[in-house]
Coordinates of C-alpha atoms in Angstrom, one line a residue:
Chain G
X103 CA 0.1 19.1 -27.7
X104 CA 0.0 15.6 -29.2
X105 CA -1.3 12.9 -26.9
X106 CA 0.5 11.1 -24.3
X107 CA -1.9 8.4 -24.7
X108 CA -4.4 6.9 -27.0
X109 CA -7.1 4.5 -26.3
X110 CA -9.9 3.5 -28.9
X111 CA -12.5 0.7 -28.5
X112 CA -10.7 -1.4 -25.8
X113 CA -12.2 -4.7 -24.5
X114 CA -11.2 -6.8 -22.0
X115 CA -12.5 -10.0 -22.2
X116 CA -12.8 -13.3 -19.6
X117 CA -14.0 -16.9 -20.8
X118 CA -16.6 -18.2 -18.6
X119 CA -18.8 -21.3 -18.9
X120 CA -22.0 -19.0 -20.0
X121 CA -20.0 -18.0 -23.1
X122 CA -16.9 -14.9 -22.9
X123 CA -17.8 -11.5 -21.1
X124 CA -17.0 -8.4 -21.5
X125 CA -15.4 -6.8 -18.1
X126 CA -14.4 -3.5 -20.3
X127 CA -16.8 -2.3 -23.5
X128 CA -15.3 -0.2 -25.9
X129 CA -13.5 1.9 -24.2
X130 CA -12.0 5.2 -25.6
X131 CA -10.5 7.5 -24.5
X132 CA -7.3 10.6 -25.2
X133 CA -4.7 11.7 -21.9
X134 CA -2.5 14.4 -22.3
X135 CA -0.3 15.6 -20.0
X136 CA -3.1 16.0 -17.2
X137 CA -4.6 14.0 -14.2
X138 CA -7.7 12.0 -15.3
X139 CA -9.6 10.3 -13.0
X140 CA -11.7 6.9 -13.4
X141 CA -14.3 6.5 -10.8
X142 CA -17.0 3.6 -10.5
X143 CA -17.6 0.6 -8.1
X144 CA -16.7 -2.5 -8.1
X145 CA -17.1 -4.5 -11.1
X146 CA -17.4 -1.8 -13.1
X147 CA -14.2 -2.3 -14.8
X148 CA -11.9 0.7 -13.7
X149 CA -8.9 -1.5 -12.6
X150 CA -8.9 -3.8 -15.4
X151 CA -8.8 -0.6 -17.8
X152 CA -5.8 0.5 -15.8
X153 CA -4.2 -2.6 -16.3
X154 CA -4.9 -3.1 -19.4
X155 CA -2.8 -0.5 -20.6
X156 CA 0.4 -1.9 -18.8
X157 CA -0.7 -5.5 -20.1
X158 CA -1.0 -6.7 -17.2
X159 CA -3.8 -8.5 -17.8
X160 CA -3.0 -12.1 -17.7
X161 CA -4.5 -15.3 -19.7
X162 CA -7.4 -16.5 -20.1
X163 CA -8.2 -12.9 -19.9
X164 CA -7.8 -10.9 -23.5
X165 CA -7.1 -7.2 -24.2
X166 CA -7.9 -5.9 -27.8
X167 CA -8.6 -2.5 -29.0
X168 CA -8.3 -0.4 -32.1
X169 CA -5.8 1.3 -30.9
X170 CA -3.6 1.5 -27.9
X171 CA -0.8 4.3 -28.0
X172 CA 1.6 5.6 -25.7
X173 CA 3.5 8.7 -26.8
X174 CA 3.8 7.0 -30.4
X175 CA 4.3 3.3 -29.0
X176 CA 1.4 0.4 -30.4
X177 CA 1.4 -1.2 -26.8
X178 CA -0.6 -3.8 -28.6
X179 CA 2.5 -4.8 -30.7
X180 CA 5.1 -4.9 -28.2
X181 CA 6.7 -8.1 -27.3
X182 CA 7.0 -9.0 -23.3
X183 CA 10.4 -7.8 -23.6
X184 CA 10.2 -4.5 -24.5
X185 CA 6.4 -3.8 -22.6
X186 CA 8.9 -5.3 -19.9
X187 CA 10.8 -1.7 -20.4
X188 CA 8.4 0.2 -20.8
X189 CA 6.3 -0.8 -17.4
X190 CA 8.1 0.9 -14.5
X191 CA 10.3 3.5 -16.9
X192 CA 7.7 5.2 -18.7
X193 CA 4.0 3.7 -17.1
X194 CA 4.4 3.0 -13.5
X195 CA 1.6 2.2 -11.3
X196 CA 0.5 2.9 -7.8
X197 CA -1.0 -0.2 -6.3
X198 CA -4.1 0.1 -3.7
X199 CA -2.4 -1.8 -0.8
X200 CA 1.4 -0.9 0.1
X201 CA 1.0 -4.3 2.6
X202 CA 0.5 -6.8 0.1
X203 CA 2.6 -4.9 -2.6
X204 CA 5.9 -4.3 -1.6
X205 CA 8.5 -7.5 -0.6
X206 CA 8.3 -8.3 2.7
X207 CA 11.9 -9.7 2.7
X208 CA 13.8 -6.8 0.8
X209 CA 14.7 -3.4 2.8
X210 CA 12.8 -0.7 1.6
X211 CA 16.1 1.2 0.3
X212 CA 16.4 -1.7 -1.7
X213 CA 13.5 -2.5 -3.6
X214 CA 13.3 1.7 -4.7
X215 CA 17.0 1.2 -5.6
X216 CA 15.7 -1.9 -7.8
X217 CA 13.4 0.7 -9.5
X218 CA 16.1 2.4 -10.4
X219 CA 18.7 -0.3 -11.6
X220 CA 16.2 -2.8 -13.5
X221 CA 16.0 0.2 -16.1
X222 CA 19.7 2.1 -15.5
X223 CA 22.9 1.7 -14.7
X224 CA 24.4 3.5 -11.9
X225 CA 26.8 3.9 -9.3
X226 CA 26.1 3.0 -6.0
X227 CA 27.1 6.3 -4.1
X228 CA 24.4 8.1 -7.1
X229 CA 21.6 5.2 -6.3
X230 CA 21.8 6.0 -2.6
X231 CA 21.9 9.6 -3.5
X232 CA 18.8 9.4 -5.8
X233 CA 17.2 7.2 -3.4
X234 CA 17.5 9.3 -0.2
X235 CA 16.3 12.7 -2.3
X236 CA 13.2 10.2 -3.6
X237 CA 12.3 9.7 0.2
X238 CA 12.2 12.8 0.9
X239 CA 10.6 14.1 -1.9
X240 CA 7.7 12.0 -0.6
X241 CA 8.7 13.6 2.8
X242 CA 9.7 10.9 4.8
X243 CA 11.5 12.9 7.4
X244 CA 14.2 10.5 8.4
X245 CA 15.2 8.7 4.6
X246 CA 18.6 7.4 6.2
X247 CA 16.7 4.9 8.7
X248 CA 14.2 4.6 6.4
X249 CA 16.1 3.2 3.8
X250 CA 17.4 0.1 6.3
X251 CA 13.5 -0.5 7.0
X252 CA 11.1 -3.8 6.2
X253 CA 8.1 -2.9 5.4
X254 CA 6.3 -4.4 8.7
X255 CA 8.3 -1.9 10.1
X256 CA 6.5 1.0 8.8
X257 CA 3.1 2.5 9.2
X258 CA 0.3 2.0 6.1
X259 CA 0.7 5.6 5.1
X260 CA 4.9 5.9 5.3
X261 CA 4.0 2.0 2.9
X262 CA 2.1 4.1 0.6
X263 CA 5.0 6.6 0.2
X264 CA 7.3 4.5 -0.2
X265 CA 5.7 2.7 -3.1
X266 CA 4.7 6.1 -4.7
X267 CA 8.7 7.0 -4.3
X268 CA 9.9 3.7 -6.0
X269 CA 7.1 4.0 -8.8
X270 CA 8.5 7.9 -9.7
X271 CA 12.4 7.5 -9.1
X272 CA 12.3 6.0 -12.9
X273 CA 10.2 9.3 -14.1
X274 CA 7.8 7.8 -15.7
X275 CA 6.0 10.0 -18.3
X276 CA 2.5 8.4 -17.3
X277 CA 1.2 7.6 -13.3
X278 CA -1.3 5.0 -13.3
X279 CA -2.5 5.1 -9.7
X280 CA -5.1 2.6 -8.6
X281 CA -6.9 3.8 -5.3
X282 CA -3.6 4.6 -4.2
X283 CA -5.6 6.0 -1.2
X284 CA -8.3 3.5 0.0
X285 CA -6.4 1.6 2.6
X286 CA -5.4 4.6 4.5
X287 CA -6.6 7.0 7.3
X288 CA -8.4 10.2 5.7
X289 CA -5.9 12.6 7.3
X290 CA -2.9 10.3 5.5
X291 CA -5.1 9.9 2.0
X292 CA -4.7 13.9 2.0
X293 CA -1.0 13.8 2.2
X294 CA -0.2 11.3 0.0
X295 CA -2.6 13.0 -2.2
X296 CA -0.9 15.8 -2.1
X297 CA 2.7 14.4 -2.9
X298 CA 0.8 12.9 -6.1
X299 CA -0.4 15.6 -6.9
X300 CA 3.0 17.5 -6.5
X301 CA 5.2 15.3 -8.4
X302 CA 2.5 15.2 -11.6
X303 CA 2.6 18.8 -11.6
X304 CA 6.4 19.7 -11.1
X305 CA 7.6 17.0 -13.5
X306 CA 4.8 17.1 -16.0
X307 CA 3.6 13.8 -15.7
X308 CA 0.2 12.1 -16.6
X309 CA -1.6 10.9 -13.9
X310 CA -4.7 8.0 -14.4
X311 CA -6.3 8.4 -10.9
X312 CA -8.6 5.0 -10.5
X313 CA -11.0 4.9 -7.5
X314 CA -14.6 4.7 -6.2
X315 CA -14.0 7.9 -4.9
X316 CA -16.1 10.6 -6.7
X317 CA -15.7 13.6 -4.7
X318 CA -12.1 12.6 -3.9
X319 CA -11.2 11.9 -7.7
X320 CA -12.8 15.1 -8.2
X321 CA -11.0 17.6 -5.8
X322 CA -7.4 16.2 -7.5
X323 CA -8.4 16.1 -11.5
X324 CA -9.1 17.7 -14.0
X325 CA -11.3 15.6 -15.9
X326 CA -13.1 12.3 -14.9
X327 CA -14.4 9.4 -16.8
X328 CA -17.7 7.4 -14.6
X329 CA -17.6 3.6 -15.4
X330 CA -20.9 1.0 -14.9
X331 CA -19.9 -1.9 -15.9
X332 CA -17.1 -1.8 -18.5
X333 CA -19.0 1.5 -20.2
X334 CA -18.2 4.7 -19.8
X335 CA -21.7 6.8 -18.4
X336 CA -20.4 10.5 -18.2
X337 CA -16.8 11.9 -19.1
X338 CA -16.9 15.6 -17.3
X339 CA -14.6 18.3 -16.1
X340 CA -13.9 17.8 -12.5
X341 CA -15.8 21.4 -12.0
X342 CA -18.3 19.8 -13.2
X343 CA -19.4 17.1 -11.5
X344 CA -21.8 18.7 -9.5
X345 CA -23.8 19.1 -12.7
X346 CA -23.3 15.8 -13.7
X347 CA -26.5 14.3 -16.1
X348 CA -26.5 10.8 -15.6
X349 CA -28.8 9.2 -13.6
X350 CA -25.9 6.9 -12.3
X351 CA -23.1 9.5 -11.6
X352 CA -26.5 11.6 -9.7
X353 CA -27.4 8.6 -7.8
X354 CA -23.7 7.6 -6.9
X355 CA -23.7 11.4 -5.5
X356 CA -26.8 11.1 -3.7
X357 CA -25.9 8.3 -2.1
X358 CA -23.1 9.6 0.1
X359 CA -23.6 10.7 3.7
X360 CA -22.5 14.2 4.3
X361 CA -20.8 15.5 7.5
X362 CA -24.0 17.9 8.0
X363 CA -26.4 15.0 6.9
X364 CA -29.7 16.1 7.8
X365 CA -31.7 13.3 5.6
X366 CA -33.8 10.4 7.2
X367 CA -33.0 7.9 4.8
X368 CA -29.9 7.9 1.6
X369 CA -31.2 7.8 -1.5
X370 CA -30.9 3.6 -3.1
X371 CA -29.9 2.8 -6.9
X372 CA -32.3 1.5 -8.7
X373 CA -30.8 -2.3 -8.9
X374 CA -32.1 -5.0 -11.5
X375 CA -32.7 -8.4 -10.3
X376 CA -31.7 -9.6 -6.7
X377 CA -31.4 -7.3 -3.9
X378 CA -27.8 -6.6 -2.6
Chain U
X50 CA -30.4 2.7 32.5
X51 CA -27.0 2.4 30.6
X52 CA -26.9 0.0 28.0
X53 CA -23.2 0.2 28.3
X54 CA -20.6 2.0 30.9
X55 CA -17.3 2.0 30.8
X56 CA -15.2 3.3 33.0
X57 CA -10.9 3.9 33.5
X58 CA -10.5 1.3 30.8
X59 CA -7.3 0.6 30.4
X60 CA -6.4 -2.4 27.6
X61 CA -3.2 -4.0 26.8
X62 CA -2.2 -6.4 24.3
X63 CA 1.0 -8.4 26.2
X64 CA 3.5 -5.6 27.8
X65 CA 2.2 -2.9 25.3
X66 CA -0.8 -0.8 26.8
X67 CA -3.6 0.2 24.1
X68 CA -5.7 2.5 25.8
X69 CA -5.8 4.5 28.4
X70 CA -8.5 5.5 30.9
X71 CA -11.2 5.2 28.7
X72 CA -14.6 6.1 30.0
X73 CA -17.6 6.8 28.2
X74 CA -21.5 5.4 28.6
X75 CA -23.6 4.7 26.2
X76 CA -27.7 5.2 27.0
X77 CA -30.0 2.4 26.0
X78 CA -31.0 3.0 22.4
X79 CA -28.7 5.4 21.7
X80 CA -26.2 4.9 18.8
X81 CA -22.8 5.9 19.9
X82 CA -19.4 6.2 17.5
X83 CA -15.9 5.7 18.1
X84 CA -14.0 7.4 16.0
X85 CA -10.4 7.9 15.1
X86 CA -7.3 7.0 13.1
X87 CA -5.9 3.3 12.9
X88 CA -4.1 2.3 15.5
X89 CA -6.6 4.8 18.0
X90 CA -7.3 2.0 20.1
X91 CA -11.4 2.1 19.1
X92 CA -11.6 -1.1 17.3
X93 CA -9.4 -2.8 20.8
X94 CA -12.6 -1.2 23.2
X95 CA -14.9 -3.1 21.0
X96 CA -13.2 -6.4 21.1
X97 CA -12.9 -5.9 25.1
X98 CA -16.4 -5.5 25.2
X99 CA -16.9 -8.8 23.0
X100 CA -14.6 -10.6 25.1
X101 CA -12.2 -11.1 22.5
X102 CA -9.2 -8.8 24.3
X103 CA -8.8 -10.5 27.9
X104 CA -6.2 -8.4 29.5
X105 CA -8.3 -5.1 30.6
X106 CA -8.6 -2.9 33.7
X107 CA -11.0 -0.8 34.6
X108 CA -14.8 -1.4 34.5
X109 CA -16.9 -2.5 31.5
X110 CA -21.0 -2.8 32.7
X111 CA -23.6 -4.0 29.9
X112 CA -27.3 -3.3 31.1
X113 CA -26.3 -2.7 34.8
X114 CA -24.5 -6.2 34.9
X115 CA -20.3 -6.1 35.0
X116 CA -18.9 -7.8 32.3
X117 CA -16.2 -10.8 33.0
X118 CA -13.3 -11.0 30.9
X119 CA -13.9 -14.2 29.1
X120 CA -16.8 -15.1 26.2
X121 CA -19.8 -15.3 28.4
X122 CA -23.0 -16.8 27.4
X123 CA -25.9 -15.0 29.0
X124 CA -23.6 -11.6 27.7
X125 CA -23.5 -13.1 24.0
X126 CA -27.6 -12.7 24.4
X127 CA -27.7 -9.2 25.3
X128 CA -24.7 -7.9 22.5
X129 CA -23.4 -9.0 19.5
X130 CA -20.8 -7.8 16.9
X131 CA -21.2 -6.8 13.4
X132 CA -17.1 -7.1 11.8
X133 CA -16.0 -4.6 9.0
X134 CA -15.2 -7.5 6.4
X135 CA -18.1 -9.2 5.0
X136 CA -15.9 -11.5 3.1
X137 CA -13.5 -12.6 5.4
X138 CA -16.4 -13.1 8.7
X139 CA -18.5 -15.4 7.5
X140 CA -17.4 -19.3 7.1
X141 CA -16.8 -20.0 3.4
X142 CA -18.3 -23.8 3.5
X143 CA -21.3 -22.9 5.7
X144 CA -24.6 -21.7 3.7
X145 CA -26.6 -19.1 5.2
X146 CA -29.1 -21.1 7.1
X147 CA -26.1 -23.0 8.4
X148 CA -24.4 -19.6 9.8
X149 CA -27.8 -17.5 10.9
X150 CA -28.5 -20.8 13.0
X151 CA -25.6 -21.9 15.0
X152 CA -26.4 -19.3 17.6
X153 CA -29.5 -20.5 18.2
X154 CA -28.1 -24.2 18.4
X155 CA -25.5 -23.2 20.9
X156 CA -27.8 -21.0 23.0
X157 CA -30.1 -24.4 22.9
X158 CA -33.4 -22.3 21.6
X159 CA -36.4 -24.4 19.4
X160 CA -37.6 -23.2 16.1
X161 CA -34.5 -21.6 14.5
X162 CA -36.3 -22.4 11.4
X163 CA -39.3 -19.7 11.9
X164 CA -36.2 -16.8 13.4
X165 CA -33.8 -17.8 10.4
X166 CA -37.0 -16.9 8.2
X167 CA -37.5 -14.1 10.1
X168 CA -34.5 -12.4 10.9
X169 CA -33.9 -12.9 7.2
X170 CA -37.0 -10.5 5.9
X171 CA -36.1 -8.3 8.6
X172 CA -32.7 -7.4 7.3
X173 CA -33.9 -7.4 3.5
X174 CA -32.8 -10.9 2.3
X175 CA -35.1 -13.0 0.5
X176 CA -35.7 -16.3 0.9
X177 CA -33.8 -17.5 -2.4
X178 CA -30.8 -16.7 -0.7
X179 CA -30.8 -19.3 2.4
X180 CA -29.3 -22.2 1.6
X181 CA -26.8 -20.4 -0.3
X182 CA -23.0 -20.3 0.6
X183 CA -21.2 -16.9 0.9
X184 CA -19.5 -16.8 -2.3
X185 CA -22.9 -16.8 -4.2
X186 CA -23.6 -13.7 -2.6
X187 CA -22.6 -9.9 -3.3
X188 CA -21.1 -8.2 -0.6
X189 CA -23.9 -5.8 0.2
X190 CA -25.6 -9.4 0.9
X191 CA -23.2 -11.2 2.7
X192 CA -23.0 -7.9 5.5
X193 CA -26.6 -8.7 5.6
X194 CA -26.3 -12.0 6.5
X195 CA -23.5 -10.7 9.1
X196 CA -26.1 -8.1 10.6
X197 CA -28.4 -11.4 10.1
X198 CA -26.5 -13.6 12.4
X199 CA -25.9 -10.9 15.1
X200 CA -29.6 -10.1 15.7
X201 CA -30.6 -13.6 15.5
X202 CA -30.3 -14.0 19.5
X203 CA -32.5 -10.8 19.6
X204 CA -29.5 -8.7 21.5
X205 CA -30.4 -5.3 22.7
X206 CA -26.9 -3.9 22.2
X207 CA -24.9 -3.9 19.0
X208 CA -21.2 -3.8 18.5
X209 CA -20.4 -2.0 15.1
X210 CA -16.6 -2.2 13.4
X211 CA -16.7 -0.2 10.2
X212 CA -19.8 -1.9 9.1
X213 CA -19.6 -0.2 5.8
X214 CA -15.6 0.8 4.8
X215 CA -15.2 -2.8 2.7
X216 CA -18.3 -1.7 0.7
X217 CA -19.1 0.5 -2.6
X218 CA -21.1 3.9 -2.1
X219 CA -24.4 2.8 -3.2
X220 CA -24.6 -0.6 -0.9
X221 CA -22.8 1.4 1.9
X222 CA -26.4 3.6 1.3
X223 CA -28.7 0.5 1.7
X224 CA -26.9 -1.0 4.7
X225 CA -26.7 2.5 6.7
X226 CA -30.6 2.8 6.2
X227 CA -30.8 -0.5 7.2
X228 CA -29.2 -0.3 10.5
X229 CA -31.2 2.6 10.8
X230 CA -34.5 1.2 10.6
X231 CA -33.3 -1.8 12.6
X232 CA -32.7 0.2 15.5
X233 CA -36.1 2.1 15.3
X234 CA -37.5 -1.1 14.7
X235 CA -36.1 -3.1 17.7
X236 CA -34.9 -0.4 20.1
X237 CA -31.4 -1.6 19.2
X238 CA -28.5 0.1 20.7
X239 CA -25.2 1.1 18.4
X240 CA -21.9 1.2 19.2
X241 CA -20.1 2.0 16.1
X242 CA -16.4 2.0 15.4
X243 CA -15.5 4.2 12.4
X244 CA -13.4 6.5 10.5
X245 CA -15.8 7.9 8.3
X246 CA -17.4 11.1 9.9
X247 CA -20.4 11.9 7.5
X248 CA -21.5 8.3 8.2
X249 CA -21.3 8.8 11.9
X250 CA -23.5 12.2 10.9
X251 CA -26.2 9.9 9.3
X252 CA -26.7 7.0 11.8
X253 CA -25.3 8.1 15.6
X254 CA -26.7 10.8 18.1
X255 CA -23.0 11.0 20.0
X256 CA -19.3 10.5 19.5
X257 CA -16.4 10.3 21.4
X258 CA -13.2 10.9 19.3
X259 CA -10.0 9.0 20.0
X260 CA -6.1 9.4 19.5
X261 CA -3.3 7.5 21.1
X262 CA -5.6 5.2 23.3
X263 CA -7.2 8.6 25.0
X264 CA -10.4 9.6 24.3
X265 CA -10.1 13.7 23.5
X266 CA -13.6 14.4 23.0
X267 CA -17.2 13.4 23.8
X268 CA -19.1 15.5 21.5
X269 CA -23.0 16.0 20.4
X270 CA -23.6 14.8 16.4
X271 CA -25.0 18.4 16.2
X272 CA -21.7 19.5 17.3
X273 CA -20.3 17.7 14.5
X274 CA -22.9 18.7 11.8
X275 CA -22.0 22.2 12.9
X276 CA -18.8 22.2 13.0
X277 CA -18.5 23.0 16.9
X278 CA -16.4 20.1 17.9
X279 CA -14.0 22.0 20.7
X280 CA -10.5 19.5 20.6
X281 CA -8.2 20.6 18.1
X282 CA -7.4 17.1 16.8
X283 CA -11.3 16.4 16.7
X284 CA -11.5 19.5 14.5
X285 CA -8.7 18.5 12.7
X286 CA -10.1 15.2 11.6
X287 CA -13.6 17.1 10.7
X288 CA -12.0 19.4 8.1
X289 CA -10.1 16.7 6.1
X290 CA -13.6 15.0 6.3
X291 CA -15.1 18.0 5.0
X292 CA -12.5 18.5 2.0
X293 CA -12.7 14.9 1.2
X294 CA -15.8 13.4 1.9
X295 CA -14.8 9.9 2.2
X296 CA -17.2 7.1 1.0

């Protein structure tokens, strides 16, 4: 199986006035056909590897890497035309925050039917059709109403849905999802988990699944990359984790409450400098 | 005594009714959670408490002493509030000397200089940080400086809303053991809104679980840790907990 995508030695770099820093350090790494997940805190660089990949990193910020391959593509060479057809198409992304991400002034059978036109051409009986069967794939039960909806007319978790439908009606070969979870209830994360997870599998999709999550990131992949400040610190199996050797990705763990927590006191990273 | 009692609670924001016939009581230096999905109605029975939802029913009694509906000044001595959003509760142009002692200024007490120092080791900061403004500061800090500024008026009863969901795993650790140690420390008394059960497993001794405004279930933390709770939604929201330990 040749890879679906092929990062070596990427670097995101921002100016600053103490001289340019590095948000992402060398990164590498290979995707195939498979759900990967990228898990650290904040800062430590996860997103802006995500979004590096789209190039959607925007001045003064600057991407380079050795290599940056998509099924074949040099991402790296494309113009802002054509990454402008392969973003959406073949590498959608799932943003965190279905409230600030979708357009408050377009119906939401609109914007998934935009999707859909910006990279084909269509009828407009096959757009609804495609539309309505994209709904309910994510299984909203009532797609009809749906589709004549705002989006401050729907709950955070039928948001989330919504977005996930318009970034997969194009069937894109690669899912970039960035804690496509995090602003939602834990009995609506599962769901829309789930449908994810679905989806990947049925059509054969890569999924890049970005969050501070461990054990969530871990229940839904199958392999895991843990970022500290624009390096990677362990790459594992998702089986694995539980094993994991780094004294980061073991502290991160240790740190977590658990629902039978019987400790006095959770277990602190070691922090340089101030406290937090 | 109670720290807190409420009683047939019923809260509405213009025609639409929140909650309904809440009751619950909360002992004096216990910690207490609310928990359930958005739109439960938990975070509104805090903000009732605070004053800062007016149009309420029922009977809401802090240390023995009915609570008015308005903001109330002898209350604002006895409970404070701790809001989930570090970054969007404190005031962006004020430092943190400037923020930790308003209260004192409007409550008209001397020597805010010796209880901004003070209420600033007790909650881990060091000094370095005080005249500092809130976008100097991590967020792990700046919830300090929240928890900071409610326990500067020395309140016996806290109001909790998702005091850790806006923060990473690791600084979610330190502040949970710091509101633990707080409480021992000051015979504090918690009243925590949440949706994140193993965190309500680590700091609180009850909970009451909540679903459409209702509570459903008053349950034991043991009952949790065990997996005992009896509602079927309660249970419900304890195995998705379980599956996905949320952080």
């Amino acid at each position: 199986m040749s890879a679906l995508l092929e990062i070596e030695n990427l670097r995101v770099t921002f100016p600053t006035a103490r001289g340019p820093i590095d948000v992402v350090k060398g990164l590498s790494l290979t995707l195939g056909r498979e759900r990967l997940g990228i898990v650290g805190e904040s800062g430590s660089g996860k997103s802006m590897t995500g979004r590096s990949i789209l190039r959607l990193i925007r001045a003064p910020g600057k991407v380079t890497a050795d290599r940056l391959r998509f099924d074949g593509v040099d991402l790296l060479a494309q113009s802002e035309r054509q990454m402008r057809a392969i973003r959406g198409a073949r590498i959608s992304m799932v943003m965190q925050d279905p409230k600030f991400s979708l357009n408050p002034v377009m119906t939401i059978g609109d914007q998934i039917a935009e999707a859909l036109l910006t990279h084909q051409k269509l009828g407009r009986a096959d757009i609804r059709g495609r539309t309505l069967a994209m709904l309910e794939a994510v299984r909203i039960n009532d797609p009809e109403r749906v589709l004549g909806l705002y989006p401050h007319e729907v709950s955070g978790g039928m948001g989330q849905r919504v977005m996930i439908a318009m970034m997969l009606i194009p069937e894109p070969d690669l899912l970039i999802a960035d804690e496509p979870t995090s602003a939602l209830d834990v009995s609506v994360q599962a769901q829309v988990l789930e449908i994810i997870d679905d989806l990947v599998k049925r059509k054969g999709m890569g999924l890049i699944l970005i969050s501070h999550d461990l054990e969530l990131v871990s229940s839904y992949c199958d392999r895991i990359l843990v970022m500290r400040s624009g390096e990677v610190v362990e790459a594992c199996d998702a089986g694995e984790l539980k094993n994991a050797r780094h004294p980061y990705t073991r502290g991160l763990l240790a740190s977590i409450p658990r629902i039978d927590e019987s400790r006095d006191e959770l277990p602190v990273l070691e922090r340089t400098g101030a406290s937090t | 005594m109670n720290a807190l009692a409420i009683d047939n609670l019923d809260i509405s924001y213009g025609d639409s009714k929140v909650t309904h016939g809440i009751g619950f009581n909360v002992a004096e230096g216990e910690s207490f959670a609310l928990v359930g999905e958005s739109g439960s109605g938990k975070t509104t029975v805090l903000k009732a408490i605070a004053g800062m939802a007016k149009s309420w029913t029922g009977s809401i009694s802090v240390f023995g002493e009915q609570r008015t509906h308005g903001i109330d000044r002898g209350f604002a001595r006895q409970c404070q509030m701790v809001f989930q959003d570090p970054y969007g509760s404190l005031h962006p142009r004020k430092t943190v000397d400037a923020t930790l002692s308003e209260p004192m200024a409007i409550h008209g007490m001397g020597d805010s200089g010796a209880r901004v120092d003070e209420v600033m080791q007790s909650v881990g900061l060091d000094r370095r940080f005080r005249f500092r403004f809130p976008h100097q500061l991590s967020g792990g800090q700046r919830q300090r400086v929240a928890i900071a500024r409610a326990l500067i008026l020395k309140p016996r009863l806290l109001l909790l809303d998702e005091p850790t969901s806006a923060l990473d795993v690791s600084v979610q650790a330190e502040i949970l053991n710091l509101l633990k140690r707080l409480r021992r420390e000051q015979g504090l008394t918690y009243l925590m809104v949440t949706h994140n059960l193993p965190v309500v497993s680590f700091l609180c001794d009850r909970l009451a679980v909540m679903r459409h405004g209702r509570v459903v279930e008053i349950a034991d933390v043991g009952q949790l840790k065990r997996g005992e709770m009896q509602d079927p939604y309660s249970r419900e929201l304890t195995r998705f907990s379980a599956a996905h330990p949320q952080t």
